[in-house]
Coordinates of C-alpha atoms in Angstrom, one line a residue:
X1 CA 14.8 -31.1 -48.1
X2 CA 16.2 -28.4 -46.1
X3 CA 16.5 -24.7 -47.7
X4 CA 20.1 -23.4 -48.9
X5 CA 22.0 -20.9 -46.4
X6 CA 21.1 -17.8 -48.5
X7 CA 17.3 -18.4 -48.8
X8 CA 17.0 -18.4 -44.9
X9 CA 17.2 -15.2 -44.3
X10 CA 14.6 -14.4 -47.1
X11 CA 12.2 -16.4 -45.1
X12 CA 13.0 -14.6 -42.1
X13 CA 12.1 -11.3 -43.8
X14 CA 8.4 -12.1 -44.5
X15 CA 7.6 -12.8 -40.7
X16 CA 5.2 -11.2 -39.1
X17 CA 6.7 -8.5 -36.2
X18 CA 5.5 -9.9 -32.9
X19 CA 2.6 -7.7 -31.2
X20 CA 4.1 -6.1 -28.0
X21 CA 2.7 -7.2 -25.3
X22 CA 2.7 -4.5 -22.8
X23 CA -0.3 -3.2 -23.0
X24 CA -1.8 -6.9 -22.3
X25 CA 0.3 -6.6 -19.1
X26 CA -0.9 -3.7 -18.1
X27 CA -4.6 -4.9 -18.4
X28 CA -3.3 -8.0 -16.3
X29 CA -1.7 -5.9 -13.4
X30 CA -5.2 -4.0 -13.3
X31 CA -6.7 -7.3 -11.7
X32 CA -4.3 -7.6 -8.6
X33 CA -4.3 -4.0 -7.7
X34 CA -8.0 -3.6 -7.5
X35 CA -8.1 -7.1 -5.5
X36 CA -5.5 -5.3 -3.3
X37 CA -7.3 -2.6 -2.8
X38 CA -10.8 -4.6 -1.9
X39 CA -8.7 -6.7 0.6
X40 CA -7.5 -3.4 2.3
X41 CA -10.8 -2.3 2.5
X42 CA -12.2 -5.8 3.8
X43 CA -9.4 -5.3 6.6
X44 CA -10.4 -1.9 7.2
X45 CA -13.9 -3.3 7.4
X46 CA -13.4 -6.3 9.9
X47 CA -11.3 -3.6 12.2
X48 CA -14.4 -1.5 12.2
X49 CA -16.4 -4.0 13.3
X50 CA -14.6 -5.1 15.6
X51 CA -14.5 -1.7 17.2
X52 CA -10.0 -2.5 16.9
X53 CA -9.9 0.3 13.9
X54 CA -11.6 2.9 16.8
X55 CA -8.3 2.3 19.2
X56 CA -6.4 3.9 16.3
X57 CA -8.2 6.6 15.6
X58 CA -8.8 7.7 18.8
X59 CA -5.0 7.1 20.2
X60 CA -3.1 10.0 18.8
X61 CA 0.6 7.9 19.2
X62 CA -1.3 4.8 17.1
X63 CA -2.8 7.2 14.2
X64 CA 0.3 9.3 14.1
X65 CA 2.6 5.7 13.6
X66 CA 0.1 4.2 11.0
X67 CA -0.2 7.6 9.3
X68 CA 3.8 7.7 9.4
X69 CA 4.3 4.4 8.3
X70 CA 1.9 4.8 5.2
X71 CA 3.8 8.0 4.5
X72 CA 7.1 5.7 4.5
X73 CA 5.7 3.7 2.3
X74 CA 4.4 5.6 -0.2
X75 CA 7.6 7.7 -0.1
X76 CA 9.3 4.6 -1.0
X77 CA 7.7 3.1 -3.7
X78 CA 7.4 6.8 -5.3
X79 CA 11.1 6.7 -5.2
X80 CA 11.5 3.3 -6.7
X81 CA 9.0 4.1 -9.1
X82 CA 11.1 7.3 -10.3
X83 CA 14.3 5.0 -10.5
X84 CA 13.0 2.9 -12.4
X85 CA 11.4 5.2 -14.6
X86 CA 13.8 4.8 -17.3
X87 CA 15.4 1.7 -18.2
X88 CA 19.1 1.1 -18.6
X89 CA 20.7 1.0 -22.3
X90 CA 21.4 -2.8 -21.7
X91 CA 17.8 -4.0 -21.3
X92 CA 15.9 -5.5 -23.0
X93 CA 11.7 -5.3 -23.5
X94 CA 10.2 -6.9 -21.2
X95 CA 7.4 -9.1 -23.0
X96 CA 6.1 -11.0 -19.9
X97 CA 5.4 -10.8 -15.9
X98 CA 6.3 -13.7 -13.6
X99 CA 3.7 -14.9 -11.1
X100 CA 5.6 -12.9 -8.1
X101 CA 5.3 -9.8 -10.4
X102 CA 1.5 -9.6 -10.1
X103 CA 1.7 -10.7 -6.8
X104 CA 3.8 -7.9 -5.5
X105 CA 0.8 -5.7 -7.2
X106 CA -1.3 -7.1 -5.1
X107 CA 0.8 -6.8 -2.1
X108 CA 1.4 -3.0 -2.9
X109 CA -2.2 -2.0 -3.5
X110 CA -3.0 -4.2 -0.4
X111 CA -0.5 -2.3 1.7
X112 CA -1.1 1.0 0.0
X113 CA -5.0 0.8 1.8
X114 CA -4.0 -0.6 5.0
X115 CA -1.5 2.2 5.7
X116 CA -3.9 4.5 5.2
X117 CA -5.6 5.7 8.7
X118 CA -8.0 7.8 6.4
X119 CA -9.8 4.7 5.4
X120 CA -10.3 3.4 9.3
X121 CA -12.1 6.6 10.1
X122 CA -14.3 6.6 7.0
X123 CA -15.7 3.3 7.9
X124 CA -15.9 4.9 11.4
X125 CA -17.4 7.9 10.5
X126 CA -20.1 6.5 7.3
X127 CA -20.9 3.1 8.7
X128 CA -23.2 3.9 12.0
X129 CA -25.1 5.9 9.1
X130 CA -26.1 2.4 7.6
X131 CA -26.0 0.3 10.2
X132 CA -29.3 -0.8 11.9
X133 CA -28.7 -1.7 16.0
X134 CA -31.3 -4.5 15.8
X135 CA -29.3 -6.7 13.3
X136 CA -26.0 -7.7 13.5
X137 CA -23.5 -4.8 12.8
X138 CA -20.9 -7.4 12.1
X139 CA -22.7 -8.8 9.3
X140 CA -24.2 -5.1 8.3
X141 CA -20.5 -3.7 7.6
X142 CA -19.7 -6.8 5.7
X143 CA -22.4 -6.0 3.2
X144 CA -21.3 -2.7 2.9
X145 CA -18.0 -3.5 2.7
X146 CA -18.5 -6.2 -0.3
X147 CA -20.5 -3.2 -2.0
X148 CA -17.5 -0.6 -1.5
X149 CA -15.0 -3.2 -2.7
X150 CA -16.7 -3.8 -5.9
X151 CA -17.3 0.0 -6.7
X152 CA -13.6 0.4 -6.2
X153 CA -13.1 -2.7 -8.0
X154 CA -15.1 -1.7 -11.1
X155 CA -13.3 2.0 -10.9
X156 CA -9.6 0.3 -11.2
X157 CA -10.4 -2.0 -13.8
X158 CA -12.2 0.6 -15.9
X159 CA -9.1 2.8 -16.1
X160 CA -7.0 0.3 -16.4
X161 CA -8.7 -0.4 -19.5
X162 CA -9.1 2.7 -20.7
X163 CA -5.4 3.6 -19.8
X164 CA -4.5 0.3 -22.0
X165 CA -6.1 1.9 -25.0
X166 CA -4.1 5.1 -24.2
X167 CA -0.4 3.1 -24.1
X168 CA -1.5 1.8 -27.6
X169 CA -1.5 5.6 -29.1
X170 CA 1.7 7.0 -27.1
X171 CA 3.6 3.5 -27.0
X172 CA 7.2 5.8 -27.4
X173 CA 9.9 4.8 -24.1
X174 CA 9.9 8.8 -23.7
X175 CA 5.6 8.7 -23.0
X176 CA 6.5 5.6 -20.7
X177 CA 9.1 8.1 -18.4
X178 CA 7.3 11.0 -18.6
X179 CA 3.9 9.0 -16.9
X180 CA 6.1 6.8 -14.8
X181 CA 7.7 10.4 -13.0
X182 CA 4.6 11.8 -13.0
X183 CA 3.3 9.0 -11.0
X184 CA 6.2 9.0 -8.7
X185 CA 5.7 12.9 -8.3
X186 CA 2.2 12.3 -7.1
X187 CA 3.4 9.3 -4.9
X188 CA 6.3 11.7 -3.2
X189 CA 3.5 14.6 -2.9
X190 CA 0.9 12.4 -1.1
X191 CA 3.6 10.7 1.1
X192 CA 4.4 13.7 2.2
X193 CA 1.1 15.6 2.5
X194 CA 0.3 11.9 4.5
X195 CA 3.1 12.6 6.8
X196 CA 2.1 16.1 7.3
X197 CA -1.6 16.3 8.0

């Protein structure tokens, strides 16, 4: 037997409020990024070994258009990161990501390390220091590559732990914008100290 009219709405009363769910979503984009970033540094790696990420270093025109090009980038995402930093009137919580969400996290920490000429030369400069000339340096670069990624890895997903407990504390839209232009401040600031030096 179906409730009358006015008793529905006391039945809506006693429901529990739904848990927000951006924290949870935060902890989710932590994944992607740090995979992003251990791809980037597996490129940087197979480059290296190669001897391909040694063309670039030592070409002034090459380093100066990857350098530029990860300055462009960073400039860019800084700037869509500040636009975005506070939401319209009209929209609504977002509760959920879509697949292509996380993927473009992956695709933007991915890119982030490529474009960075800074990472070619440190595998330039540290891995000789490791690398033994009667085995394999191919294989010898791998291994250290595997053991960088995971630091980096670890690093990421730690903060992006911790940082989920933070966003439970300081939830508020205004904590949301005031991080969200402080990150694209530090994104504008390295794009152009990037583009500079």
């Amino acid at each position: 037997m179906a409730p009358a009219p006015r008793r529905a709405p006391r039945h809506r009363r006693h429901r529990r409020p739904r848990r927000p769910r951006r924290v949870t979503v935060g902890r989710r984009e932590g994944l992607p990024a740090a995979l992003g970033t251990a791809t980037g540094l597996y490129v940087h790696a197979t480059l290296a070994a190669f001897g391909l990420s040694a063309l670039v270093t030592r070409s002034s025109q090459a380093f100066a258009a990857v350098r530029l090009a990860g300055a462009a980038y960073l400039l860019i995402l800084g700037i869509s990161v500040w636009r975005t930093a506070t939401p319209r009137p009209a929209e609504h919580p977002v509760l959920g990501r879509a697949p292509w969400a996380r993927s473009s996290t992956y695709t933007q920490a991915l890119l982030g390390n490529v474009l960075n000429p800074k990472a070619a030369s440190i595998y330039l400069t540290l891995a000789p220091q490791f690398i033994n000339p009667h085995q394999s340096p191919i294989q010898q670069i791998m291994i250290l590559a595997t053991a960088h990624a995971a630091l980096i890895a670890l690093w990421l997903l730690t903060w992006t732990l911790i940082l989920g407990r933070a966003a439970r504390a300081a939830a508020s839209q205004r904590f949301k914008t005031v991080i969200s232009k402080i990150t694209a401040t530090v994104l504008v600031a390295l794009a152009l100290r990037t583009a500079v030096t």
